[in-house]
Amino acid sequence: MFFPIGDDQVHQGHVPFFSYGLIALNVLIYWYQHSLGGPEGAAFIYAYGCIPAEIESGQDYYTLFTSVFLHGSWMHLLGNMLYMWIFADNIEASIGNLPFAVFYLLGGLVAGLCHIYFNTGSAIPAVGASGALSAVMGAYIVMFPRSNIRGYLIVFRLSVPAFLFLGFWFFQQSQAGYASLGDTSGGIAWWAHIGGFVFGVLGGFLFRIWYGTPGLVGAARKKRDWE
């Protein structure tokens, strides 16, 4: 399994305040959620997680946004924040701070709606930044297809082009999504990932037209890998 730790960075561009701020915000919210304890923590998830059955009945539309900032476990949080660290800053540096924030939230919204469409009637709350991050990764594969994604394959360090890493990632999500059709037992929101990624790809093409693609430099010069 390939474990990513870094990428090539945009040379110049906007300072990615929102990307790094979102990491801090998600960590703080999870810390608060975890501090509530068992029953209260579960109630917090049910109050602010996205429950398809409730959205379908016209209730709690706000959870389409609040659910993007909740996570089910430390591993869930750390995995998403690692991907935020690697992919989000290049997009924000390229398109600007406010456009990135809007794009991120819209990506989470589209991902949530896609999850609801394929999980009608479910009473299980969906949480996590994965859908919004899938949109970021969809934009990344269009805007920076040849950016080097560095990481470890077991103990071997190597780099792969973004289009290979993200293309394989999307293939995995698609396979899992189709396999999950008809399964109402909950688990990973595969279709949120798929919907978010497709939205991000479309956004990526628009961003290339509107903003172009800034040059890249090695991450060693602009951002330290996680080692």
Short mmCIF file of C-alpha atoms in Angstrom, two decimals:
data_model
loop_
_atom_site.label_atom_id
_atom_site.label_comp_id
_atom_site.label_asym_id
_atom_site.label_seq_id
_atom_site.Cartn_x
_atom_site.Cartn_y
_atom_site.Cartn_z
CA MET A 1 0.00 0.00 0.00
CA PHE A 2 1.37 3.41 -0.99
CA PHE A 3 1.37 5.90 1.89
CA PRO A 4 1.67 9.54 0.66
CA ILE A 5 3.63 12.13 2.66
CA GLY A 6 4.11 15.11 0.35
CA ASP A 7 3.90 16.65 -3.10
CA ASP A 8 5.39 19.34 -5.31
CA GLN A 9 4.43 22.81 -4.16
CA VAL A 10 3.08 25.79 -6.05
CA HIS A 11 5.78 28.39 -6.53
CA GLN A 12 4.41 31.72 -5.24
CA GLY A 13 0.62 32.12 -5.37
CA HIS A 14 -1.72 32.80 -2.44
CA VAL A 15 -0.77 31.79 1.10
CA PRO A 16 -3.08 28.82 1.91
CA PHE A 17 -4.57 30.16 5.14
CA PHE A 18 -7.81 28.22 4.81
CA SER A 19 -6.13 24.88 4.07
CA TYR A 20 -4.02 24.99 7.22
CA GLY A 21 -6.80 26.65 9.22
CA LEU A 22 -9.17 23.82 8.30
CA ILE A 23 -6.70 21.31 9.68
CA ALA A 24 -6.61 23.16 13.00
CA LEU A 25 -10.39 23.58 13.06
CA ASN A 26 -11.08 19.91 12.40
CA VAL A 27 -8.65 18.87 15.13
CA LEU A 28 -10.25 21.27 17.64
CA ILE A 29 -13.78 20.08 16.83
CA TYR A 30 -12.76 16.45 17.19
CA TRP A 31 -11.05 17.21 20.49
CA TYR A 32 -14.29 18.80 21.74
CA GLN A 33 -16.39 15.93 20.40
CA HIS A 34 -14.11 13.39 22.07
CA SER A 35 -14.17 15.33 25.37
CA LEU A 36 -17.95 14.93 25.59
CA GLY A 37 -17.68 11.22 26.29
CA GLY A 38 -19.86 8.30 25.22
CA PRO A 39 -23.58 9.25 25.17
CA GLU A 40 -23.01 12.98 24.75
CA GLY A 41 -20.44 12.41 22.03
CA ALA A 42 -22.86 10.15 20.17
CA ALA A 43 -25.63 12.75 20.56
CA PHE A 44 -23.27 15.37 19.11
CA ILE A 45 -22.70 13.18 16.04
CA TYR A 46 -26.45 12.62 15.58
CA ALA A 47 -27.15 16.33 16.00
CA TYR A 48 -24.57 17.56 13.48
CA GLY A 49 -23.91 14.55 11.25
CA CYS A 50 -25.73 14.25 7.93
CA ILE A 51 -28.60 11.75 8.24
CA PRO A 52 -30.14 11.01 4.81
CA ALA A 53 -33.61 10.25 6.17
CA GLU A 54 -33.77 13.62 7.93
CA ILE A 55 -32.59 15.58 4.90
CA GLU A 56 -35.15 13.80 2.73
CA SER A 57 -37.90 14.80 5.15
CA GLY A 58 -36.85 18.45 5.01
CA GLN A 59 -35.04 18.58 8.35
CA ASP A 60 -31.61 19.74 9.46
CA TYR A 61 -30.24 20.95 6.13
CA TYR A 62 -27.41 22.61 8.05
CA THR A 63 -25.91 19.17 8.68
CA LEU A 64 -24.88 19.02 5.01
CA PHE A 65 -22.19 21.50 6.07
CA THR A 66 -21.58 20.71 9.74
CA SER A 67 -20.98 17.02 9.00
CA VAL A 68 -17.91 18.00 6.94
CA PHE A 69 -16.16 19.06 10.17
CA LEU A 70 -16.87 15.90 12.20
CA HIS A 71 -14.95 12.63 12.30
CA GLY A 72 -15.67 9.21 13.69
CA SER A 73 -12.21 8.43 15.10
CA TRP A 74 -8.66 9.71 15.42
CA MET A 75 -7.60 7.55 12.47
CA HIS A 76 -10.44 8.98 10.37
CA LEU A 77 -9.36 12.50 11.32
CA LEU A 78 -5.63 11.94 10.77
CA GLY A 79 -6.16 10.32 7.37
CA ASN A 80 -8.28 13.19 6.14
CA MET A 81 -5.99 15.86 7.53
CA LEU A 82 -2.97 14.24 5.88
CA TYR A 83 -4.74 14.52 2.53
CA MET A 84 -5.72 18.10 3.37
CA TRP A 85 -2.05 18.89 4.06
CA ILE A 86 -0.88 17.33 0.80
CA PHE A 87 -3.50 18.45 -1.72
CA ALA A 88 -5.51 21.45 -0.50
CA ASP A 89 -2.76 24.08 -0.30
CA ASN A 90 -1.86 23.85 -4.01
CA ILE A 91 -5.46 24.46 -5.00
CA GLU A 92 -5.85 27.38 -2.60
CA ALA A 93 -2.52 28.89 -3.68
CA SER A 94 -3.71 28.73 -7.28
CA ILE A 95 -7.27 30.06 -7.06
CA GLY A 96 -7.16 32.28 -3.97
CA ASN A 97 -8.39 32.02 -0.39
CA LEU A 98 -12.08 32.88 -0.63
CA PRO A 99 -12.68 30.96 -3.89
CA PHE A 100 -11.04 27.93 -2.28
CA ALA A 101 -13.23 28.17 0.84
CA VAL A 102 -16.37 28.35 -1.33
CA PHE A 103 -15.18 25.48 -3.51
CA TYR A 104 -14.39 23.34 -0.45
CA LEU A 105 -17.82 23.85 1.09
CA LEU A 106 -19.61 23.28 -2.22
CA GLY A 107 -17.61 20.10 -2.68
CA GLY A 108 -18.77 18.91 0.73
CA LEU A 109 -22.36 19.81 -0.16
CA VAL A 110 -22.32 17.94 -3.46
CA ALA A 111 -20.66 14.94 -1.82
CA GLY A 112 -23.32 14.90 0.91
CA LEU A 113 -26.16 15.07 -1.62
CA CYS A 114 -24.61 12.26 -3.63
CA HIS A 115 -24.35 10.12 -0.49
CA ILE A 116 -28.02 10.79 0.30
CA TYR A 117 -29.10 9.87 -3.24
CA PHE A 118 -27.47 6.44 -2.95
CA ASN A 119 -28.51 5.89 0.69
CA THR A 120 -32.15 6.97 0.74
CA GLY A 121 -33.91 6.40 4.03
CA SER A 122 -30.72 5.75 5.99
CA ALA A 123 -30.82 6.85 9.64
CA ILE A 124 -27.04 6.55 10.03
CA PRO A 125 -25.19 9.89 10.33
CA ALA A 126 -22.45 10.48 7.77
CA VAL A 127 -19.47 12.50 9.00
CA GLY A 128 -16.05 13.49 7.73
CA ALA A 129 -14.17 15.84 5.46
CA SER A 130 -13.65 13.08 2.88
CA GLY A 131 -16.30 14.34 0.46
CA ALA A 132 -14.97 17.89 0.40
CA LEU A 133 -11.39 16.58 0.15
CA SER A 134 -12.44 14.36 -2.75
CA ALA A 135 -13.46 17.54 -4.56
CA VAL A 136 -10.03 19.00 -3.81
CA MET A 137 -8.35 15.88 -5.18
CA GLY A 138 -10.55 15.98 -8.28
CA ALA A 139 -9.42 19.54 -8.97
CA TYR A 140 -5.81 18.53 -8.23
CA ILE A 141 -5.71 15.75 -10.84
CA VAL A 142 -6.79 18.25 -13.49
CA MET A 143 -4.62 21.18 -12.42
CA PHE A 144 -1.46 19.30 -11.38
CA PRO A 145 -1.55 15.90 -13.12
CA ARG A 146 2.26 15.59 -13.25
CA SER A 147 2.95 16.81 -9.73
CA ASN A 148 5.04 14.27 -7.83
CA ILE A 149 3.27 12.58 -4.94
CA ARG A 150 5.96 11.25 -2.62
CA GLY A 151 5.45 8.50 -0.13
CA TYR A 152 6.36 5.00 0.99
CA LEU A 153 5.52 1.65 -0.52
CA ILE A 154 6.11 -0.57 2.50
CA VAL A 155 9.67 0.59 3.34
CA PHE A 156 10.60 1.92 -0.09
CA ARG A 157 10.39 5.65 -0.70
CA LEU A 158 9.24 6.68 -4.16
CA SER A 159 7.34 9.29 -6.15
CA VAL A 160 4.40 8.78 -8.50
CA PRO A 161 2.64 11.30 -10.76
CA ALA A 162 -0.55 12.71 -9.32
CA PHE A 163 -2.65 11.42 -12.21
CA LEU A 164 -1.60 7.84 -11.39
CA PHE A 165 -2.04 8.13 -7.63
CA LEU A 166 -5.39 9.94 -7.79
CA GLY A 167 -6.62 7.99 -10.79
CA PHE A 168 -6.06 4.71 -8.92
CA TRP A 169 -7.64 6.21 -5.80
CA PHE A 170 -10.78 7.12 -7.76
CA PHE A 171 -10.88 3.66 -9.34
CA GLN A 172 -10.83 2.11 -5.87
CA GLN A 173 -13.62 4.39 -4.65
CA SER A 174 -15.74 3.60 -7.72
CA GLN A 175 -15.32 -0.15 -7.29
CA ALA A 176 -16.22 0.07 -3.61
CA GLY A 177 -19.16 2.36 -4.39
CA TYR A 178 -20.69 -0.05 -6.89
CA ALA A 179 -20.13 -2.94 -4.50
CA SER A 180 -21.96 -1.04 -1.74
CA LEU A 181 -25.15 -0.46 -3.73
CA GLY A 182 -28.09 -1.83 -1.75
CA ASP A 183 -26.08 -2.11 1.47
CA THR A 184 -27.88 -0.14 4.19
CA SER A 185 -25.64 -1.19 7.08
CA GLY A 186 -23.55 1.97 6.97
CA GLY A 187 -19.77 2.23 6.80
CA ILE A 188 -17.68 4.36 4.46
CA ALA A 189 -19.61 6.88 2.37
CA TRP A 190 -18.12 5.78 -0.95
CA TRP A 191 -20.58 7.73 -3.08
CA ALA A 192 -19.73 10.95 -1.26
CA HIS A 193 -16.14 10.38 -2.37
CA ILE A 194 -17.19 9.65 -5.94
CA GLY A 195 -19.56 12.61 -6.19
CA GLY A 196 -17.08 14.99 -4.60
CA PHE A 197 -14.27 13.89 -6.93
CA VAL A 198 -16.38 14.34 -10.08
CA PHE A 199 -17.43 17.80 -8.88
CA GLY A 200 -13.77 18.62 -8.26
CA VAL A 201 -12.71 17.48 -11.73
CA LEU A 202 -15.29 19.80 -13.29
CA GLY A 203 -14.11 22.59 -11.02
CA GLY A 204 -10.51 21.88 -11.95
CA PHE A 205 -11.19 22.47 -15.65
CA LEU A 206 -12.87 25.77 -14.84
CA PHE A 207 -9.99 26.81 -12.60
CA ARG A 208 -7.47 26.09 -15.33
CA ILE A 209 -9.41 28.37 -17.66
CA TRP A 210 -9.91 31.13 -15.07
CA TYR A 211 -6.62 31.04 -13.18
CA GLY A 212 -4.15 28.99 -15.19
CA THR A 213 -1.73 26.65 -13.40
CA PRO A 214 1.19 28.13 -11.42
CA GLY A 215 4.61 26.52 -11.68
CA LEU A 216 5.67 23.86 -9.20
CA VAL A 217 8.80 23.45 -7.12
CA GLY A 218 9.93 20.49 -5.03
CA ALA A 219 8.25 20.17 -1.66
CA ALA A 220 11.65 20.05 0.03
CA ARG A 221 12.05 23.77 -0.77
CA LYS A 222 8.59 24.90 0.30
CA LYS A 223 7.15 22.35 2.72
CA ARG A 224 8.75 19.62 4.76
CA ASP A 225 7.54 16.06 4.32
CA TRP A 226 6.15 14.16 7.26
CA GLU A 227 9.08 11.95 8.16
#
